[in-house]
Amino acid sequence: MESDLMDAARSHLADAGVYELPDDWDVVSVGDLLSDDRGISVGVMYPGDHDPNGVPLIKAGDLNGSIINPQPEFRITRAKHQEYRRTALEGGELVMTLVGNVGQCAVVPPRMAGWNAARAVAVIRLSGPTEAQFVQQCLLSRPLQHLMDVWSNTTVQATLNLKEVRQLPLPWPPKKTRDAIAEFGKALDDKI
């Protein structure tokens, strides 16, 4: 069974244009990396009216590449935030757009702990939170962006389902290489 999943992930990566990887790299899916506790979820379905004193809500338009708008325009009531506590942010998780400009992906900074995300944004919690920067770099790469575009349902506007997000293949080098790639990507994000 695990071999079948690995073959599927490699096949999906080939569909994205990645045919060869170094011998010491594996391929995993996003689903392989999710935490057992609240692994992946969509955010607030019905946010209600804006509450100027409420909890900041990250909407799809608040993500641009790897950057989250530090001052989102919309806030939900504390009661609504409590209702959707499954997607209450703690910092360190990934948020990714599922609707419209699909695949914009950022690591939530600690200063955004206590915020929440809208329905059009996936909240992705990894079992190894130190991998978030590397996974973000993979998801923002041209091959994975292409795959998300191809897998999106586009009847009204592009929409990616959580099922597809779980199946997204990621090249998985040794830990030292993942850390170096993540650090390089973070340095670029910091400069932006």
mmCIF file of C-alpha atoms in Angstrom:
data_model
loop_
_atom_site.group_PDB
_atom_site.id
_atom_site.type_symbol
_atom_site.label_atom_id
_atom_site.label_comp_id
_atom_site.label_asym_id
_atom_site.label_seq_id
_atom_site.Cartn_x
_atom_site.Cartn_y
_atom_site.Cartn_z
ATOM 1 C CA MET A 1 0.000 0.000 0.000
ATOM 2 C CA GLU A 2 2.756 2.477 0.960
ATOM 3 C CA SER A 3 4.583 1.591 -2.267
ATOM 4 C CA ASP A 4 1.413 2.394 -4.242
ATOM 5 C CA LEU A 5 1.154 5.794 -2.525
ATOM 6 C CA MET A 6 4.831 6.512 -3.251
ATOM 7 C CA ASP A 7 4.338 5.520 -6.902
ATOM 8 C CA ALA A 8 1.281 7.803 -7.137
ATOM 9 C CA ALA A 9 3.225 10.700 -5.604
ATOM 10 C CA ARG A 10 6.108 10.153 -8.041
ATOM 11 C CA SER A 11 3.629 9.977 -10.931
ATOM 12 C CA HIS A 12 2.004 13.246 -9.836
ATOM 13 C CA LEU A 13 5.432 14.885 -9.596
ATOM 14 C CA ALA A 14 6.225 13.672 -13.121
ATOM 15 C CA ASP A 15 2.906 15.187 -14.259
ATOM 16 C CA ALA A 16 4.214 18.472 -12.851
ATOM 17 C CA GLY A 17 7.391 18.150 -14.950
ATOM 18 C CA VAL A 18 9.756 16.740 -12.312
ATOM 19 C CA TYR A 19 11.080 13.470 -13.702
ATOM 20 C CA GLU A 20 14.329 12.920 -11.863
ATOM 21 C CA LEU A 21 15.502 13.620 -8.346
ATOM 22 C CA PRO A 22 18.847 12.925 -6.694
ATOM 23 C CA ASP A 23 19.194 9.333 -5.472
ATOM 24 C CA ASP A 24 18.971 10.294 -1.794
ATOM 25 C CA TRP A 25 15.665 12.197 -2.222
ATOM 26 C CA ASP A 26 12.260 10.637 -1.634
ATOM 27 C CA VAL A 27 8.798 11.800 -2.631
ATOM 28 C CA VAL A 28 6.062 12.296 -0.030
ATOM 29 C CA SER A 29 2.576 13.739 -0.198
ATOM 30 C CA VAL A 30 1.304 16.625 1.912
ATOM 31 C CA GLY A 31 -1.038 14.116 3.568
ATOM 32 C CA ASP A 32 1.985 12.122 4.811
ATOM 33 C CA LEU A 33 3.191 15.162 6.761
ATOM 34 C CA LEU A 34 -0.016 16.268 8.504
ATOM 35 C CA SER A 35 -0.301 16.284 12.281
ATOM 36 C CA ASP A 36 -2.798 13.922 13.881
ATOM 37 C CA ASP A 37 -4.356 16.907 15.656
ATOM 38 C CA ARG A 38 -6.295 19.129 13.217
ATOM 39 C CA GLY A 39 -4.042 18.228 10.245
ATOM 40 C CA ILE A 40 -5.806 20.198 7.516
ATOM 41 C CA SER A 41 -9.007 22.221 7.627
ATOM 42 C CA VAL A 42 -10.854 24.959 5.827
ATOM 43 C CA GLY A 43 -11.665 28.074 7.787
ATOM 44 C CA VAL A 44 -14.755 30.063 8.693
ATOM 45 C CA MET A 45 -17.637 29.232 6.352
ATOM 46 C CA TYR A 46 -20.047 32.012 7.422
ATOM 47 C CA PRO A 47 -18.095 34.905 8.945
ATOM 48 C CA GLY A 48 -21.088 37.164 9.572
ATOM 49 C CA ASP A 49 -20.698 40.932 9.736
ATOM 50 C CA HIS A 50 -17.411 42.737 10.270
ATOM 51 C CA ASP A 51 -16.666 43.342 13.966
ATOM 52 C CA PRO A 52 -14.119 46.178 14.306
ATOM 53 C CA ASN A 53 -13.098 44.821 17.739
ATOM 54 C CA GLY A 54 -13.111 41.169 16.674
ATOM 55 C CA VAL A 55 -10.555 38.571 15.625
ATOM 56 C CA PRO A 56 -8.621 39.189 12.379
ATOM 57 C CA LEU A 57 -9.716 36.839 9.580
ATOM 58 C CA ILE A 58 -7.263 35.898 6.821
ATOM 59 C CA LYS A 59 -9.121 35.768 3.508
ATOM 60 C CA ALA A 60 -7.748 34.469 0.204
ATOM 61 C CA GLY A 61 -7.033 38.049 -0.914
ATOM 62 C CA ASP A 62 -4.843 38.534 2.178
ATOM 63 C CA LEU A 63 -2.268 36.079 0.793
ATOM 64 C CA ASN A 64 0.150 37.164 -1.895
ATOM 65 C CA GLY A 65 2.769 34.527 -2.683
ATOM 66 C CA SER A 66 4.345 33.792 0.690
ATOM 67 C CA ILE A 67 3.177 37.000 2.358
ATOM 68 C CA ILE A 68 0.133 37.391 4.646
ATOM 69 C CA ASN A 69 -1.379 40.870 4.882
ATOM 70 C CA PRO A 70 -0.385 41.989 8.407
ATOM 71 C CA GLN A 71 -3.554 44.106 8.689
ATOM 72 C CA PRO A 72 -6.511 42.188 7.246
ATOM 73 C CA GLU A 73 -9.574 44.332 6.712
ATOM 74 C CA PHE A 74 -12.116 41.861 8.066
ATOM 75 C CA ARG A 75 -12.649 40.739 11.677
ATOM 76 C CA ILE A 76 -15.063 38.162 13.052
ATOM 77 C CA THR A 77 -16.798 38.178 16.429
ATOM 78 C CA ARG A 78 -15.151 36.313 19.295
ATOM 79 C CA ALA A 79 -18.173 33.981 19.355
ATOM 80 C CA LYS A 80 -17.665 33.139 15.653
ATOM 81 C CA HIS A 81 -13.948 32.603 16.299
ATOM 82 C CA GLN A 82 -14.822 30.204 19.114
ATOM 83 C CA GLU A 83 -17.262 28.383 16.833
ATOM 84 C CA TYR A 84 -14.416 27.860 14.326
ATOM 85 C CA ARG A 85 -11.681 27.175 16.888
ATOM 86 C CA ARG A 86 -10.498 24.261 14.725
ATOM 87 C CA THR A 87 -8.823 26.812 12.464
ATOM 88 C CA ALA A 88 -7.723 29.235 15.182
ATOM 89 C CA LEU A 89 -4.113 30.009 14.324
ATOM 90 C CA GLU A 90 -1.249 29.403 16.743
ATOM 91 C CA GLY A 91 1.674 30.419 14.536
ATOM 92 C CA GLY A 92 3.875 28.033 12.575
ATOM 93 C CA GLU A 93 1.133 26.416 10.510
ATOM 94 C CA LEU A 94 0.745 26.937 6.768
ATOM 95 C CA VAL A 95 -2.161 28.792 5.212
ATOM 96 C CA MET A 96 -2.903 28.254 1.528
ATOM 97 C CA THR A 97 -5.523 29.714 -0.791
ATOM 98 C CA LEU A 98 -8.024 27.214 -2.184
ATOM 99 C CA VAL A 99 -10.182 29.579 -4.241
ATOM 100 C CA GLY A 100 -9.355 32.174 -6.875
ATOM 101 C CA ASN A 101 -5.588 32.563 -7.027
ATOM 102 C CA VAL A 102 -5.047 28.980 -5.833
ATOM 103 C CA GLY A 103 -1.822 27.952 -4.115
ATOM 104 C CA GLN A 104 -0.669 31.161 -2.433
ATOM 105 C CA CYS A 105 1.006 29.766 0.675
ATOM 106 C CA ALA A 106 2.586 31.253 3.787
ATOM 107 C CA VAL A 107 3.829 30.181 7.192
ATOM 108 C CA VAL A 108 1.817 31.926 9.908
ATOM 109 C CA PRO A 109 4.140 34.118 12.005
ATOM 110 C CA PRO A 110 3.816 33.939 15.813
ATOM 111 C CA ARG A 111 2.416 37.497 15.935
ATOM 112 C CA MET A 112 -0.718 36.229 14.126
ATOM 113 C CA ALA A 113 -1.493 33.638 16.811
ATOM 114 C CA GLY A 114 -5.158 33.939 17.785
ATOM 115 C CA TRP A 115 -6.291 34.935 14.279
ATOM 116 C CA ASN A 116 -8.478 32.746 12.081
ATOM 117 C CA ALA A 117 -8.824 31.901 8.385
ATOM 118 C CA ALA A 118 -11.722 32.113 5.940
ATOM 119 C CA ARG A 119 -13.329 29.191 4.093
ATOM 120 C CA ALA A 120 -11.242 29.858 0.960
ATOM 121 C CA VAL A 121 -8.024 29.270 2.938
ATOM 122 C CA ALA A 122 -6.680 25.905 4.100
ATOM 123 C CA VAL A 123 -4.961 25.725 7.477
ATOM 124 C CA ILE A 124 -2.269 23.040 7.267
ATOM 125 C CA ARG A 125 -0.670 21.724 10.454
ATOM 126 C CA LEU A 126 2.362 19.501 9.982
ATOM 127 C CA SER A 127 3.470 16.764 12.369
ATOM 128 C CA GLY A 128 6.973 18.251 12.115
ATOM 129 C CA PRO A 129 6.311 21.999 12.391
ATOM 130 C CA THR A 130 9.971 22.743 11.629
ATOM 131 C CA GLU A 131 9.241 21.529 8.084
ATOM 132 C CA ALA A 132 6.724 24.317 7.356
ATOM 133 C CA GLN A 133 9.223 26.605 5.596
ATOM 134 C CA PHE A 134 10.442 23.806 3.328
ATOM 135 C CA VAL A 135 6.913 22.628 2.501
ATOM 136 C CA GLN A 136 5.966 26.233 1.712
ATOM 137 C CA GLN A 137 8.880 26.508 -0.731
ATOM 138 C CA CYS A 138 7.744 23.296 -2.439
ATOM 139 C CA LEU A 139 4.123 24.425 -2.684
ATOM 140 C CA LEU A 140 5.155 27.757 -4.184
ATOM 141 C CA SER A 141 7.455 26.105 -6.749
ATOM 142 C CA ARG A 142 6.518 26.284 -10.416
ATOM 143 C CA PRO A 143 5.882 22.503 -10.786
ATOM 144 C CA LEU A 144 3.536 22.353 -7.777
ATOM 145 C CA GLN A 145 1.756 25.564 -8.804
ATOM 146 C CA HIS A 146 1.209 23.994 -12.237
ATOM 147 C CA LEU A 147 -0.169 20.830 -10.654
ATOM 148 C CA MET A 148 -2.569 22.841 -8.468
ATOM 149 C CA ASP A 149 -3.759 24.746 -11.543
ATOM 150 C CA VAL A 150 -4.390 21.489 -13.408
ATOM 151 C CA TRP A 151 -6.167 19.871 -10.437
ATOM 152 C CA SER A 152 -8.381 22.882 -9.723
ATOM 153 C CA ASN A 153 -12.075 22.792 -10.543
ATOM 154 C CA THR A 154 -12.763 25.883 -12.646
ATOM 155 C CA THR A 155 -16.545 25.922 -13.182
ATOM 156 C CA VAL A 156 -16.951 29.437 -11.705
ATOM 157 C CA GLN A 157 -13.513 30.225 -10.345
ATOM 158 C CA ALA A 158 -10.495 28.060 -9.656
ATOM 159 C CA THR A 159 -11.072 25.913 -6.571
ATOM 160 C CA LEU A 160 -8.790 23.290 -5.049
ATOM 161 C CA ASN A 161 -10.242 20.745 -2.622
ATOM 162 C CA LEU A 162 -8.546 19.469 0.534
ATOM 163 C CA LYS A 163 -8.435 15.993 -1.024
ATOM 164 C CA GLU A 164 -6.136 17.317 -3.759
ATOM 165 C CA VAL A 165 -4.020 19.275 -1.280
ATOM 166 C CA ARG A 166 -3.410 16.054 0.693
ATOM 167 C CA GLN A 167 -2.265 14.322 -2.518
ATOM 168 C CA LEU A 168 0.181 17.026 -3.596
ATOM 169 C CA PRO A 169 3.606 15.383 -4.050
ATOM 170 C CA LEU A 170 6.678 16.943 -2.502
ATOM 171 C CA PRO A 171 10.300 16.144 -3.290
ATOM 172 C CA TRP A 172 11.821 15.137 0.051
ATOM 173 C CA PRO A 173 15.603 15.494 0.354
ATOM 174 C CA PRO A 174 17.595 14.638 3.487
ATOM 175 C CA LYS A 175 16.894 16.866 6.524
ATOM 176 C CA LYS A 176 20.078 18.927 6.124
ATOM 177 C CA THR A 177 19.128 19.829 2.548
ATOM 178 C CA ARG A 178 15.509 20.609 3.506
ATOM 179 C CA ASP A 179 16.727 22.940 6.233
ATOM 180 C CA ALA A 180 19.136 24.730 3.870
ATOM 181 C CA ILE A 181 16.424 25.217 1.231
ATOM 182 C CA ALA A 182 13.961 26.445 3.871
ATOM 183 C CA GLU A 183 16.492 28.891 5.319
ATOM 184 C CA PHE A 184 17.305 30.277 1.866
ATOM 185 C CA GLY A 185 13.601 30.714 1.056
ATOM 186 C CA LYS A 186 12.933 32.385 4.411
ATOM 187 C CA ALA A 187 15.824 34.788 3.835
ATOM 188 C CA LEU A 188 14.292 35.791 0.502
ATOM 189 C CA ASP A 189 10.852 36.238 2.101
ATOM 190 C CA ASP A 190 12.381 38.404 4.832
ATOM 191 C CA LYS A 191 14.002 40.633 2.213
ATOM 192 C CA ILE A 192 10.640 41.046 0.471
#
